[in-house]
Amino acid sequence: MLGEVDLTRTASAQQALNDVASEDLAVVERHARKPTNRHGRVANPPKGRSGPALAQQTYSMYLQTYGMYVTKGGLTAMSSAIKAIEVGRKDVLALCANMPDALWAQESGCPGWSVQDLVSHMACSFWLAVDSTKLPDPGGMPAERAADLYVASRRSMTPEEVVADYESVSLRGLELLAAVEGQDFEIPLGDVGTYPASLLPTAFAFEIFVHVRYDLFKPNGPLTAEPPPCDELRLAPTLDWIEAALPQQNASLIEGIADTVEINLDGLCARKLRIGNGADVAVQITSDSLAAVWWVTQRGTWDELAVKAEGDPSALEAVRKFSVF
């Protein structure tokens, strides 16, 4: 539990603050407060620094620096998103502890990645928060291509080393995310989007939820047992991330839709998403909330998942292409 965490005594955070040059921190702070356009993207990123390169250079700087400014009394309560990460982390470690040796090399639900690669990728996500210098420089690659680069750089590790690395860095990442969750600043993540610090834990909860259930277990992954439970604790922050990320990550598709897209999610954690600023509703989608996670990550089709869709045909075609990562 994180009840007594005080990141003012975390060595990695202290070192990060010491290493941040004043002019770099000024760039970070100015960028965090820049106005956004109607899709939530920062309108004018700093010259010479943009996209994934900016994301890797500043992401850890934000979290490690601002993560130090936590009340010395410690964190008295965890949000649902932080709890979801903590539970999801335990799910991952439990699966790894019981993973047959032969399964580590088998193909996961992520094309081109083995089961070991997938666990390694989840560790890399935490490294981006904790200390991005531990990973290769993506040099302007889109986020998903950068993820391939990070995974490839770690393929010499054994499964045991990958698990130990994940266990260690995910705990450090959990502490940092808990520390910055209540801070009032925004973090640019390249083509992933720009988000308030308070929302970042939902991204990690989303990643664990999707990769564990849809990429490790059947039908997409090699594991044949029942996946970890799907409950409100795990699903709610996953849907929170989808709701926040979808408009930013699909801005070009949304620009081509004149009116509003309405997505009604039924079942567990039911909610309604409204995308776009049109006065009229161009498209109405009705989907089970769990099915929505499948299709909005492009892991299943509407027909397979019994999604009901009504509205303008061209707008429907655009909505079918929505993808959140």
PDB file of C-alpha atoms in Angstrom:
ATOM      1  CA  MET A   1       0.000   0.000   0.000  1.00  0.00           C
ATOM      2  CA  LEU A   2       1.052   3.602  -0.615  1.00  0.00           C
ATOM      3  CA  GLY A   3      -0.357   5.169   2.509  1.00  0.00           C
ATOM      4  CA  GLU A   4       2.984   6.409   3.846  1.00  0.00           C
ATOM      5  CA  VAL A   5       4.740   7.238   0.570  1.00  0.00           C
ATOM      6  CA  ASP A   6       6.750  10.470   0.722  1.00  0.00           C
ATOM      7  CA  LEU A   7       8.548  11.127  -2.546  1.00  0.00           C
ATOM      8  CA  THR A   8      10.621  13.894  -1.031  1.00  0.00           C
ATOM      9  CA  ARG A   9      12.728  10.961   0.199  1.00  0.00           C
ATOM     10  CA  THR A  10      12.767   9.093  -3.114  1.00  0.00           C
ATOM     11  CA  ALA A  11      16.329   9.137  -4.422  1.00  0.00           C
ATOM     12  CA  SER A  12      15.370   8.885  -8.083  1.00  0.00           C
ATOM     13  CA  ALA A  13      13.056  11.892  -7.805  1.00  0.00           C
ATOM     14  CA  GLN A  14      15.692  13.932  -5.944  1.00  0.00           C
ATOM     15  CA  GLN A  15      18.298  13.095  -8.575  1.00  0.00           C
ATOM     16  CA  ALA A  16      15.874  14.028 -11.349  1.00  0.00           C
ATOM     17  CA  LEU A  17      15.342  17.454  -9.801  1.00  0.00           C
ATOM     18  CA  ASN A  18      19.083  17.964  -9.459  1.00  0.00           C
ATOM     19  CA  ASP A  19      19.615  17.013 -13.104  1.00  0.00           C
ATOM     20  CA  VAL A  20      16.991  19.354 -14.579  1.00  0.00           C
ATOM     21  CA  ALA A  21      18.641  22.492 -15.926  1.00  0.00           C
ATOM     22  CA  SER A  22      16.686  25.633 -15.088  1.00  0.00           C
ATOM     23  CA  GLU A  23      16.145  26.524 -18.724  1.00  0.00           C
ATOM     24  CA  ASP A  24      14.783  23.041 -19.501  1.00  0.00           C
ATOM     25  CA  LEU A  25      12.399  23.179 -16.575  1.00  0.00           C
ATOM     26  CA  ALA A  26      11.232  26.600 -17.760  1.00  0.00           C
ATOM     27  CA  VAL A  27      10.422  25.093 -21.165  1.00  0.00           C
ATOM     28  CA  VAL A  28       8.510  22.291 -19.482  1.00  0.00           C
ATOM     29  CA  GLU A  29       6.510  24.664 -17.302  1.00  0.00           C
ATOM     30  CA  ARG A  30       5.691  27.011 -20.201  1.00  0.00           C
ATOM     31  CA  HIS A  31       4.629  24.094 -22.379  1.00  0.00           C
ATOM     32  CA  ALA A  32       2.398  22.697 -19.647  1.00  0.00           C
ATOM     33  CA  ARG A  33       0.411  25.923 -19.601  1.00  0.00           C
ATOM     34  CA  LYS A  34       0.101  26.555 -23.335  1.00  0.00           C
ATOM     35  CA  PRO A  35      -3.436  26.863 -24.725  1.00  0.00           C
ATOM     36  CA  THR A  36      -4.942  23.890 -26.498  1.00  0.00           C
ATOM     37  CA  ASN A  37      -7.004  23.722 -29.653  1.00  0.00           C
ATOM     38  CA  ARG A  38     -10.542  22.364 -29.779  1.00  0.00           C
ATOM     39  CA  HIS A  39      -9.270  18.778 -29.846  1.00  0.00           C
ATOM     40  CA  GLY A  40      -7.238  19.259 -26.667  1.00  0.00           C
ATOM     41  CA  ARG A  41      -3.816  19.325 -28.369  1.00  0.00           C
ATOM     42  CA  VAL A  42      -1.284  21.968 -27.364  1.00  0.00           C
ATOM     43  CA  ALA A  43      -1.635  24.667 -30.002  1.00  0.00           C
ATOM     44  CA  ASN A  44       1.987  25.818 -30.230  1.00  0.00           C
ATOM     45  CA  PRO A  45       4.587  23.362 -28.875  1.00  0.00           C
ATOM     46  CA  PRO A  46       8.070  24.745 -28.132  1.00  0.00           C
ATOM     47  CA  LYS A  47      10.198  25.227 -31.230  1.00  0.00           C
ATOM     48  CA  GLY A  48      12.784  22.524 -31.758  1.00  0.00           C
ATOM     49  CA  ARG A  49      10.941  20.130 -29.460  1.00  0.00           C
ATOM     50  CA  SER A  50       7.832  18.362 -30.618  1.00  0.00           C
ATOM     51  CA  GLY A  51       6.044  15.045 -30.823  1.00  0.00           C
ATOM     52  CA  PRO A  52       7.547  11.894 -29.314  1.00  0.00           C
ATOM     53  CA  ALA A  53      10.954  13.486 -28.828  1.00  0.00           C
ATOM     54  CA  LEU A  54       9.404  16.118 -26.568  1.00  0.00           C
ATOM     55  CA  ALA A  55       7.364  13.463 -24.827  1.00  0.00           C
ATOM     56  CA  GLN A  56      10.368  11.316 -23.897  1.00  0.00           C
ATOM     57  CA  GLN A  57      12.524  14.308 -22.908  1.00  0.00           C
ATOM     58  CA  THR A  58       9.948  15.902 -20.625  1.00  0.00           C
ATOM     59  CA  TYR A  59       7.615  13.145 -19.424  1.00  0.00           C
ATOM     60  CA  SER A  60       9.951  11.821 -16.732  1.00  0.00           C
ATOM     61  CA  MET A  61      11.000  15.373 -15.901  1.00  0.00           C
ATOM     62  CA  TYR A  62       7.405  16.322 -15.112  1.00  0.00           C
ATOM     63  CA  LEU A  63       6.669  13.276 -13.010  1.00  0.00           C
ATOM     64  CA  GLN A  64       9.943  13.091 -11.139  1.00  0.00           C
ATOM     65  CA  THR A  65      10.148  16.828 -10.442  1.00  0.00           C
ATOM     66  CA  TYR A  66       6.550  17.592  -9.565  1.00  0.00           C
ATOM     67  CA  GLY A  67       6.183  14.216  -7.886  1.00  0.00           C
ATOM     68  CA  MET A  68       8.423  15.460  -5.099  1.00  0.00           C
ATOM     69  CA  TYR A  69       5.956  18.103  -3.975  1.00  0.00           C
ATOM     70  CA  VAL A  70       3.786  15.822  -1.911  1.00  0.00           C
ATOM     71  CA  THR A  71       2.586  16.703   1.566  1.00  0.00           C
ATOM     72  CA  LYS A  72       5.070  15.243   3.995  1.00  0.00           C
ATOM     73  CA  GLY A  73       2.247  13.555   5.847  1.00  0.00           C
ATOM     74  CA  GLY A  74       2.096  11.129   2.942  1.00  0.00           C
ATOM     75  CA  LEU A  75      -0.690   9.926   0.731  1.00  0.00           C
ATOM     76  CA  THR A  76      -3.732   9.219   2.856  1.00  0.00           C
ATOM     77  CA  ALA A  77      -5.895   7.659   0.152  1.00  0.00           C
ATOM     78  CA  MET A  78      -5.535   6.130  -3.277  1.00  0.00           C
ATOM     79  CA  SER A  79      -7.785   7.029  -6.175  1.00  0.00           C
ATOM     80  CA  SER A  80      -9.644   4.305  -8.004  1.00  0.00           C
ATOM     81  CA  ALA A  81      -7.179   4.569 -10.900  1.00  0.00           C
ATOM     82  CA  ILE A  82      -4.182   4.066  -8.615  1.00  0.00           C
ATOM     83  CA  LYS A  83      -5.949   1.136  -6.966  1.00  0.00           C
ATOM     84  CA  ALA A  84      -6.624  -0.319 -10.418  1.00  0.00           C
ATOM     85  CA  ILE A  85      -2.928  -0.096 -11.295  1.00  0.00           C
ATOM     86  CA  GLU A  86      -1.995  -1.723  -8.004  1.00  0.00           C
ATOM     87  CA  VAL A  87      -4.454  -4.594  -8.586  1.00  0.00           C
ATOM     88  CA  GLY A  88      -3.474  -4.892 -12.248  1.00  0.00           C
ATOM     89  CA  ARG A  89       0.196  -5.022 -11.297  1.00  0.00           C
ATOM     90  CA  LYS A  90      -0.562  -7.912  -8.958  1.00  0.00           C
ATOM     91  CA  ASP A  91      -2.467  -9.621 -11.781  1.00  0.00           C
ATOM     92  CA  VAL A  92       0.561  -9.332 -14.085  1.00  0.00           C
ATOM     93  CA  LEU A  93       2.996 -10.615 -11.467  1.00  0.00           C
ATOM     94  CA  ALA A  94       0.732 -13.542 -10.578  1.00  0.00           C
ATOM     95  CA  LEU A  95       0.470 -14.531 -14.235  1.00  0.00           C
ATOM     96  CA  CYS A  96       4.223 -14.280 -14.672  1.00  0.00           C
ATOM     97  CA  ALA A  97       4.895 -16.390 -11.594  1.00  0.00           C
ATOM     98  CA  ASN A  98       2.841 -19.219 -13.058  1.00  0.00           C
ATOM     99  CA  MET A  99       3.855 -18.850 -16.692  1.00  0.00           C
ATOM    100  CA  PRO A 100       5.134 -22.104 -18.236  1.00  0.00           C
ATOM    101  CA  ASP A 101       8.586 -21.646 -19.733  1.00  0.00           C
ATOM    102  CA  ALA A 102       7.379 -22.531 -23.230  1.00  0.00           C
ATOM    103  CA  LEU A 103       4.800 -19.731 -23.260  1.00  0.00           C
ATOM    104  CA  TRP A 104       7.240 -16.839 -22.918  1.00  0.00           C
ATOM    105  CA  ALA A 105       8.311 -17.159 -26.559  1.00  0.00           C
ATOM    106  CA  GLN A 106       4.807 -17.637 -27.964  1.00  0.00           C
ATOM    107  CA  GLU A 107       3.092 -14.905 -29.966  1.00  0.00           C
ATOM    108  CA  SER A 108       0.954 -12.503 -27.949  1.00  0.00           C
ATOM    109  CA  GLY A 109      -2.080 -10.635 -29.227  1.00  0.00           C
ATOM    110  CA  CYS A 110       0.208  -7.760 -30.268  1.00  0.00           C
ATOM    111  CA  PRO A 111       1.546  -8.602 -33.742  1.00  0.00           C
ATOM    112  CA  GLY A 112       5.278  -9.194 -33.714  1.00  0.00           C
ATOM    113  CA  TRP A 113       5.516  -9.388 -29.932  1.00  0.00           C
ATOM    114  CA  SER A 114       5.981 -12.508 -27.851  1.00  0.00           C
ATOM    115  CA  VAL A 115       4.534 -12.863 -24.366  1.00  0.00           C
ATOM    116  CA  GLN A 116       7.919 -11.812 -23.003  1.00  0.00           C
ATOM    117  CA  ASP A 117       7.931  -8.760 -25.278  1.00  0.00           C
ATOM    118  CA  LEU A 118       4.497  -7.762 -24.004  1.00  0.00           C
ATOM    119  CA  VAL A 119       5.540  -7.876 -20.348  1.00  0.00           C
ATOM    120  CA  SER A 120       8.719  -6.015 -21.289  1.00  0.00           C
ATOM    121  CA  HIS A 121       6.601  -3.359 -23.013  1.00  0.00           C
ATOM    122  CA  MET A 122       4.515  -2.825 -19.887  1.00  0.00           C
ATOM    123  CA  ALA A 123       7.732  -2.333 -17.918  1.00  0.00           C
ATOM    124  CA  CYS A 124       8.910   0.205 -20.515  1.00  0.00           C
ATOM    125  CA  SER A 125       5.764   2.253 -19.971  1.00  0.00           C
ATOM    126  CA  PHE A 126       6.687   2.597 -16.314  1.00  0.00           C
ATOM    127  CA  TRP A 127      10.294   3.407 -17.238  1.00  0.00           C
ATOM    128  CA  LEU A 128       8.994   6.328 -19.307  1.00  0.00           C
ATOM    129  CA  ALA A 129       7.501   7.697 -16.095  1.00  0.00           C
ATOM    130  CA  VAL A 130      10.367   6.800 -13.766  1.00  0.00           C
ATOM    131  CA  ASP A 131      13.477   7.415 -15.874  1.00  0.00           C
ATOM    132  CA  SER A 132      13.191   7.588 -19.654  1.00  0.00           C
ATOM    133  CA  THR A 133      16.982   7.648 -20.050  1.00  0.00           C
ATOM    134  CA  LYS A 134      16.908   3.893 -19.425  1.00  0.00           C
ATOM    135  CA  LEU A 135      15.295   3.515 -22.873  1.00  0.00           C
ATOM    136  CA  PRO A 136      16.597   4.298 -26.376  1.00  0.00           C
ATOM    137  CA  ASP A 137      15.950   7.732 -27.854  1.00  0.00           C
ATOM    138  CA  PRO A 138      12.960   7.348 -30.213  1.00  0.00           C
ATOM    139  CA  GLY A 139      14.189  10.212 -32.381  1.00  0.00           C
ATOM    140  CA  GLY A 140      10.783  11.468 -33.468  1.00  0.00           C
ATOM    141  CA  MET A 141       9.052   8.111 -33.934  1.00  0.00           C
ATOM    142  CA  PRO A 142       5.297   7.859 -33.283  1.00  0.00           C
ATOM    143  CA  ALA A 143       4.551   6.366 -29.875  1.00  0.00           C
ATOM    144  CA  GLU A 144       3.628   2.908 -31.153  1.00  0.00           C
ATOM    145  CA  ARG A 145       6.793   2.631 -33.259  1.00  0.00           C
ATOM    146  CA  ALA A 146       8.845   3.866 -30.305  1.00  0.00           C
ATOM    147  CA  ALA A 147       7.313   1.035 -28.266  1.00  0.00           C
ATOM    148  CA  ASP A 148       8.696  -1.451 -30.821  1.00  0.00           C
ATOM    149  CA  LEU A 149      12.122   0.157 -30.451  1.00  0.00           C
ATOM    150  CA  TYR A 150      12.060  -0.116 -26.671  1.00  0.00           C
ATOM    151  CA  VAL A 151      10.977  -3.761 -26.750  1.00  0.00           C
ATOM    152  CA  ALA A 152      13.609  -4.706 -29.335  1.00  0.00           C
ATOM    153  CA  SER A 153      16.342  -3.128 -27.191  1.00  0.00           C
ATOM    154  CA  ARG A 154      15.492  -5.504 -24.309  1.00  0.00           C
ATOM    155  CA  ARG A 155      15.217  -8.833 -26.111  1.00  0.00           C
ATOM    156  CA  SER A 156      18.543 -10.027 -24.703  1.00  0.00           C
ATOM    157  CA  MET A 157      16.921 -10.142 -21.237  1.00  0.00           C
ATOM    158  CA  THR A 158      15.700 -13.453 -19.864  1.00  0.00           C
ATOM    159  CA  PRO A 159      12.073 -13.894 -18.776  1.00  0.00           C
ATOM    160  CA  GLU A 160      13.235 -13.827 -15.167  1.00  0.00           C
ATOM    161  CA  GLU A 161      15.033 -10.531 -15.740  1.00  0.00           C
ATOM    162  CA  VAL A 162      12.006  -9.028 -17.481  1.00  0.00           C
ATOM    163  CA  VAL A 163       9.715  -9.990 -14.587  1.00  0.00           C
ATOM    164  CA  ALA A 164      12.136  -8.655 -11.963  1.00  0.00           C
ATOM    165  CA  ASP A 165      12.453  -5.420 -13.914  1.00  0.00           C
ATOM    166  CA  TYR A 166       8.676  -5.074 -14.218  1.00  0.00           C
ATOM    167  CA  GLU A 167       8.161  -5.756 -10.513  1.00  0.00           C
ATOM    168  CA  SER A 168      10.685  -3.100  -9.521  1.00  0.00           C
ATOM    169  CA  VAL A 169       9.890  -0.305 -11.989  1.00  0.00           C
ATOM    170  CA  SER A 170       6.113  -0.708 -11.732  1.00  0.00           C
ATOM    171  CA  LEU A 171       6.302  -0.150  -7.985  1.00  0.00           C
ATOM    172  CA  ARG A 172       8.388   2.983  -8.488  1.00  0.00           C
ATOM    173  CA  GLY A 173       6.008   4.138 -11.185  1.00  0.00           C
ATOM    174  CA  LEU A 174       3.006   3.527  -8.972  1.00  0.00           C
ATOM    175  CA  GLU A 175       4.527   5.747  -6.299  1.00  0.00           C
ATOM    176  CA  LEU A 176       5.243   8.550  -8.757  1.00  0.00           C
ATOM    177  CA  LEU A 177       1.795   8.401 -10.325  1.00  0.00           C
ATOM    178  CA  ALA A 178       0.196   8.536  -6.903  1.00  0.00           C
ATOM    179  CA  ALA A 179       2.345  11.537  -6.050  1.00  0.00           C
ATOM    180  CA  VAL A 180       1.500  13.635  -9.104  1.00  0.00           C
ATOM    181  CA  GLU A 181      -2.136  12.623  -9.435  1.00  0.00           C
ATOM    182  CA  GLY A 182      -3.428  15.662  -7.594  1.00  0.00           C
ATOM    183  CA  GLN A 183      -1.124  18.170  -9.332  1.00  0.00           C
ATOM    184  CA  ASP A 184      -2.551  20.877 -11.584  1.00  0.00           C
ATOM    185  CA  PHE A 185      -0.435  20.746 -14.755  1.00  0.00           C
ATOM    186  CA  GLU A 186      -0.558  19.090 -18.138  1.00  0.00           C
ATOM    187  CA  ILE A 187       1.848  16.595 -19.666  1.00  0.00           C
ATOM    188  CA  PRO A 188       2.490  16.378 -23.427  1.00  0.00           C
ATOM    189  CA  LEU A 189       2.868  12.795 -24.686  1.00  0.00           C
ATOM    190  CA  GLY A 190       3.545  13.372 -28.367  1.00  0.00           C
ATOM    191  CA  ASP A 191       0.996  11.713 -30.636  1.00  0.00           C
ATOM    192  CA  VAL A 192      -0.661  10.090 -27.619  1.00  0.00           C
ATOM    193  CA  GLY A 193      -2.035  13.514 -26.659  1.00  0.00           C
ATOM    194  CA  THR A 194      -1.713  16.102 -23.890  1.00  0.00           C
ATOM    195  CA  TYR A 195      -3.380  15.334 -20.570  1.00  0.00           C
ATOM    196  CA  PRO A 196      -3.671  16.655 -17.025  1.00  0.00           C
ATOM    197  CA  ALA A 197      -1.400  14.839 -14.604  1.00  0.00           C
ATOM    198  CA  SER A 198      -4.445  13.658 -12.683  1.00  0.00           C
ATOM    199  CA  LEU A 199      -5.530  11.575 -15.673  1.00  0.00           C
ATOM    200  CA  LEU A 200      -2.238   9.758 -16.293  1.00  0.00           C
ATOM    201  CA  PRO A 201      -2.936   6.853 -13.925  1.00  0.00           C
ATOM    202  CA  THR A 202      -5.922   5.908 -16.084  1.00  0.00           C
ATOM    203  CA  ALA A 203      -3.559   5.389 -19.029  1.00  0.00           C
ATOM    204  CA  PHE A 204      -1.614   2.793 -17.058  1.00  0.00           C
ATOM    205  CA  ALA A 205      -4.798   1.130 -15.816  1.00  0.00           C
ATOM    206  CA  PHE A 206      -6.022   1.007 -19.434  1.00  0.00           C
ATOM    207  CA  GLU A 207      -2.784  -0.538 -20.689  1.00  0.00           C
ATOM    208  CA  ILE A 208      -2.754  -3.286 -18.068  1.00  0.00           C
ATOM    209  CA  PHE A 209      -6.449  -4.018 -18.580  1.00  0.00           C
ATOM    210  CA  VAL A 210      -6.135  -4.346 -22.365  1.00  0.00           C
ATOM    211  CA  HIS A 211      -2.848  -6.204 -22.606  1.00  0.00           C
ATOM    212  CA  VAL A 212      -3.655  -8.737 -19.916  1.00  0.00           C
ATOM    213  CA  ARG A 213      -7.170  -9.615 -21.067  1.00  0.00           C
ATOM    214  CA  TYR A 214      -6.938  -9.187 -24.813  1.00  0.00           C
ATOM    215  CA  ASP A 215      -3.296  -9.897 -25.655  1.00  0.00           C
ATOM    216  CA  LEU A 216      -2.278 -12.631 -23.214  1.00  0.00           C
ATOM    217  CA  PHE A 217      -5.486 -14.689 -23.101  1.00  0.00           C
ATOM    218  CA  LYS A 218      -7.458 -16.382 -25.838  1.00  0.00           C
ATOM    219  CA  PRO A 219      -8.642 -15.678 -28.461  1.00  0.00           C
ATOM    220  CA  ASN A 220      -5.779 -13.296 -29.279  1.00  0.00           C
ATOM    221  CA  GLY A 221      -3.142 -14.587 -26.866  1.00  0.00           C
ATOM    222  CA  PRO A 222      -1.796 -18.027 -25.962  1.00  0.00           C
ATOM    223  CA  LEU A 223      -3.172 -18.372 -22.404  1.00  0.00           C
ATOM    224  CA  THR A 224      -6.230 -20.606 -22.179  1.00  0.00           C
ATOM    225  CA  ALA A 225      -7.260 -20.158 -18.519  1.00  0.00           C
ATOM    226  CA  GLU A 226      -9.749 -17.561 -17.298  1.00  0.00           C
ATOM    227  CA  PRO A 227      -8.318 -14.014 -17.261  1.00  0.00           C
ATOM    228  CA  PRO A 228      -8.361 -11.920 -14.071  1.00  0.00           C
ATOM    229  CA  PRO A 229     -11.767 -10.601 -13.024  1.00  0.00           C
ATOM    230  CA  CYS A 230     -13.297  -7.684 -14.866  1.00  0.00           C
ATOM    231  CA  ASP A 231     -14.891  -5.473 -12.257  1.00  0.00           C
ATOM    232  CA  GLU A 232     -15.716  -1.810 -11.812  1.00  0.00           C
ATOM    233  CA  LEU A 233     -12.357  -1.093 -10.170  1.00  0.00           C
ATOM    234  CA  ARG A 234     -10.450  -2.289 -13.236  1.00  0.00           C
ATOM    235  CA  LEU A 235     -12.862  -1.167 -15.966  1.00  0.00           C
ATOM    236  CA  ALA A 236     -13.848   2.352 -14.853  1.00  0.00           C
ATOM    237  CA  PRO A 237     -10.389   3.970 -15.245  1.00  0.00           C
ATOM    238  CA  THR A 238      -9.951   2.097 -18.538  1.00  0.00           C
ATOM    239  CA  LEU A 239     -13.090   3.785 -19.852  1.00  0.00           C
ATOM    240  CA  ASP A 240     -11.947   7.109 -18.374  1.00  0.00           C
ATOM    241  CA  TRP A 241      -8.782   6.909 -20.484  1.00  0.00           C
ATOM    242  CA  ILE A 242     -10.746   5.983 -23.607  1.00  0.00           C
ATOM    243  CA  GLU A 243     -13.090   8.917 -23.061  1.00  0.00           C
ATOM    244  CA  ALA A 244     -10.182  11.364 -22.696  1.00  0.00           C
ATOM    245  CA  ALA A 245      -7.867   9.948 -25.354  1.00  0.00           C
ATOM    246  CA  LEU A 246     -10.331   9.185 -28.139  1.00  0.00           C
ATOM    247  CA  PRO A 247     -10.879  12.816 -29.264  1.00  0.00           C
ATOM    248  CA  GLN A 248      -7.155  13.614 -29.320  1.00  0.00           C
ATOM    249  CA  GLN A 249      -5.968  10.396 -30.930  1.00  0.00           C
ATOM    250  CA  ASN A 250      -8.662  10.503 -33.637  1.00  0.00           C
ATOM    251  CA  ALA A 251      -8.748  14.226 -34.336  1.00  0.00           C
ATOM    252  CA  SER A 252      -8.382  13.883 -38.114  1.00  0.00           C
ATOM    253  CA  LEU A 253     -11.300  11.442 -38.300  1.00  0.00           C
ATOM    254  CA  ILE A 254     -13.453  13.625 -36.063  1.00  0.00           C
ATOM    255  CA  GLU A 255     -12.735  16.699 -38.178  1.00  0.00           C
ATOM    256  CA  GLY A 256     -14.436  14.942 -41.087  1.00  0.00           C
ATOM    257  CA  ILE A 257     -17.666  14.429 -39.109  1.00  0.00           C
ATOM    258  CA  ALA A 258     -19.845  17.531 -39.235  1.00  0.00           C
ATOM    259  CA  ASP A 259     -21.978  16.733 -36.194  1.00  0.00           C
ATOM    260  CA  THR A 260     -21.720  14.871 -32.907  1.00  0.00           C
ATOM    261  CA  VAL A 261     -20.999  11.173 -32.365  1.00  0.00           C
ATOM    262  CA  GLU A 262     -22.908   9.678 -29.443  1.00  0.00           C
ATOM    263  CA  ILE A 263     -21.615   6.402 -27.968  1.00  0.00           C
ATOM    264  CA  ASN A 264     -23.853   4.725 -25.392  1.00  0.00           C
ATOM    265  CA  LEU A 265     -22.028   2.166 -23.268  1.00  0.00           C
ATOM    266  CA  ASP A 266     -24.255  -0.363 -21.534  1.00  0.00           C
ATOM    267  CA  GLY A 267     -23.505  -2.859 -18.778  1.00  0.00           C
ATOM    268  CA  LEU A 268     -20.710  -2.441 -16.235  1.00  0.00           C
ATOM    269  CA  CYS A 269     -19.652   1.203 -15.738  1.00  0.00           C
ATOM    270  CA  ALA A 270     -22.358   2.401 -18.155  1.00  0.00           C
ATOM    271  CA  ARG A 271     -21.876   5.898 -19.559  1.00  0.00           C
ATOM    272  CA  LYS A 272     -22.493   8.085 -22.595  1.00  0.00           C
ATOM    273  CA  LEU A 273     -19.677   9.599 -24.660  1.00  0.00           C
ATOM    274  CA  ARG A 274     -20.326  12.624 -26.863  1.00  0.00           C
ATOM    275  CA  ILE A 275     -17.618  13.390 -29.400  1.00  0.00           C
ATOM    276  CA  GLY A 276     -17.608  16.513 -31.530  1.00  0.00           C
ATOM    277  CA  ASN A 277     -19.267  19.886 -31.179  1.00  0.00           C
ATOM    278  CA  GLY A 278     -22.106  19.645 -33.682  1.00  0.00           C
ATOM    279  CA  ALA A 279     -25.606  20.676 -32.747  1.00  0.00           C
ATOM    280  CA  ASP A 280     -27.062  17.454 -34.139  1.00  0.00           C
ATOM    281  CA  VAL A 281     -26.155  13.807 -33.582  1.00  0.00           C
ATOM    282  CA  ALA A 282     -24.732  12.296 -36.784  1.00  0.00           C
ATOM    283  CA  VAL A 283     -24.081   8.845 -35.365  1.00  0.00           C
ATOM    284  CA  GLN A 284     -25.463   6.820 -32.463  1.00  0.00           C
ATOM    285  CA  ILE A 285     -23.513   3.795 -31.263  1.00  0.00           C
ATOM    286  CA  THR A 286     -24.791   1.390 -28.597  1.00  0.00           C
ATOM    287  CA  SER A 287     -22.275  -1.074 -27.227  1.00  0.00           C
ATOM    288  CA  ASP A 288     -21.575  -3.146 -24.162  1.00  0.00           C
ATOM    289  CA  SER A 289     -18.827  -1.370 -22.223  1.00  0.00           C
ATOM    290  CA  LEU A 290     -16.476  -4.366 -22.356  1.00  0.00           C
ATOM    291  CA  ALA A 291     -17.112  -4.788 -26.067  1.00  0.00           C
ATOM    292  CA  ALA A 292     -16.272  -1.108 -26.548  1.00  0.00           C
ATOM    293  CA  VAL A 293     -12.774  -1.680 -25.173  1.00  0.00           C
ATOM    294  CA  TRP A 294     -12.354  -4.421 -27.786  1.00  0.00           C
ATOM    295  CA  TRP A 295     -13.470  -2.416 -30.791  1.00  0.00           C
ATOM    296  CA  VAL A 296     -11.989   0.952 -29.857  1.00  0.00           C
ATOM    297  CA  THR A 297      -8.567  -0.713 -29.597  1.00  0.00           C
ATOM    298  CA  GLN A 298      -9.174  -2.379 -32.982  1.00  0.00           C
ATOM    299  CA  ARG A 299      -9.194  -5.875 -31.496  1.00  0.00           C
ATOM    300  CA  GLY A 300     -12.706  -6.738 -32.644  1.00  0.00           C
ATOM    301  CA  THR A 301     -15.336  -5.606 -35.137  1.00  0.00           C
ATOM    302  CA  TRP A 302     -18.788  -4.207 -34.524  1.00  0.00           C
ATOM    303  CA  ASP A 303     -20.373  -7.236 -36.158  1.00  0.00           C
ATOM    304  CA  GLU A 304     -18.453  -9.641 -33.903  1.00  0.00           C
ATOM    305  CA  LEU A 305     -19.328  -7.663 -30.797  1.00  0.00           C
ATOM    306  CA  ALA A 306     -23.027  -7.012 -31.502  1.00  0.00           C
ATOM    307  CA  VAL A 307     -22.589  -3.260 -31.669  1.00  0.00           C
ATOM    308  CA  LYS A 308     -25.640  -1.287 -32.821  1.00  0.00           C
ATOM    309  CA  ALA A 309     -24.803   1.630 -35.111  1.00  0.00           C
ATOM    310  CA  GLU A 310     -27.125   4.169 -36.696  1.00  0.00           C
ATOM    311  CA  GLY A 311     -26.556   7.357 -38.629  1.00  0.00           C
ATOM    312  CA  ASP A 312     -24.797   8.907 -41.577  1.00  0.00           C
ATOM    313  CA  PRO A 313     -22.926   6.176 -43.523  1.00  0.00           C
ATOM    314  CA  SER A 314     -19.765   8.221 -44.089  1.00  0.00           C
ATOM    315  CA  ALA A 315     -19.649   9.223 -40.430  1.00  0.00           C
ATOM    316  CA  LEU A 316     -20.187   5.605 -39.371  1.00  0.00           C
ATOM    317  CA  GLU A 317     -17.250   4.556 -41.532  1.00  0.00           C
ATOM    318  CA  ALA A 318     -15.051   7.104 -39.772  1.00  0.00           C
ATOM    319  CA  VAL A 319     -16.194   5.953 -36.319  1.00  0.00           C
ATOM    320  CA  ARG A 320     -15.354   2.340 -37.227  1.00  0.00           C
ATOM    321  CA  LYS A 321     -11.740   3.491 -37.598  1.00  0.00           C
ATOM    322  CA  PHE A 322     -11.518   5.071 -34.161  1.00  0.00           C
ATOM    323  CA  SER A 323      -8.534   3.702 -32.283  1.00  0.00           C
ATOM    324  CA  VAL A 324      -7.291   4.395 -28.758  1.00  0.00           C
ATOM    325  CA  PHE A 325      -3.872   3.414 -27.409  1.00  0.00           C
TER     326      PHE A 325
END
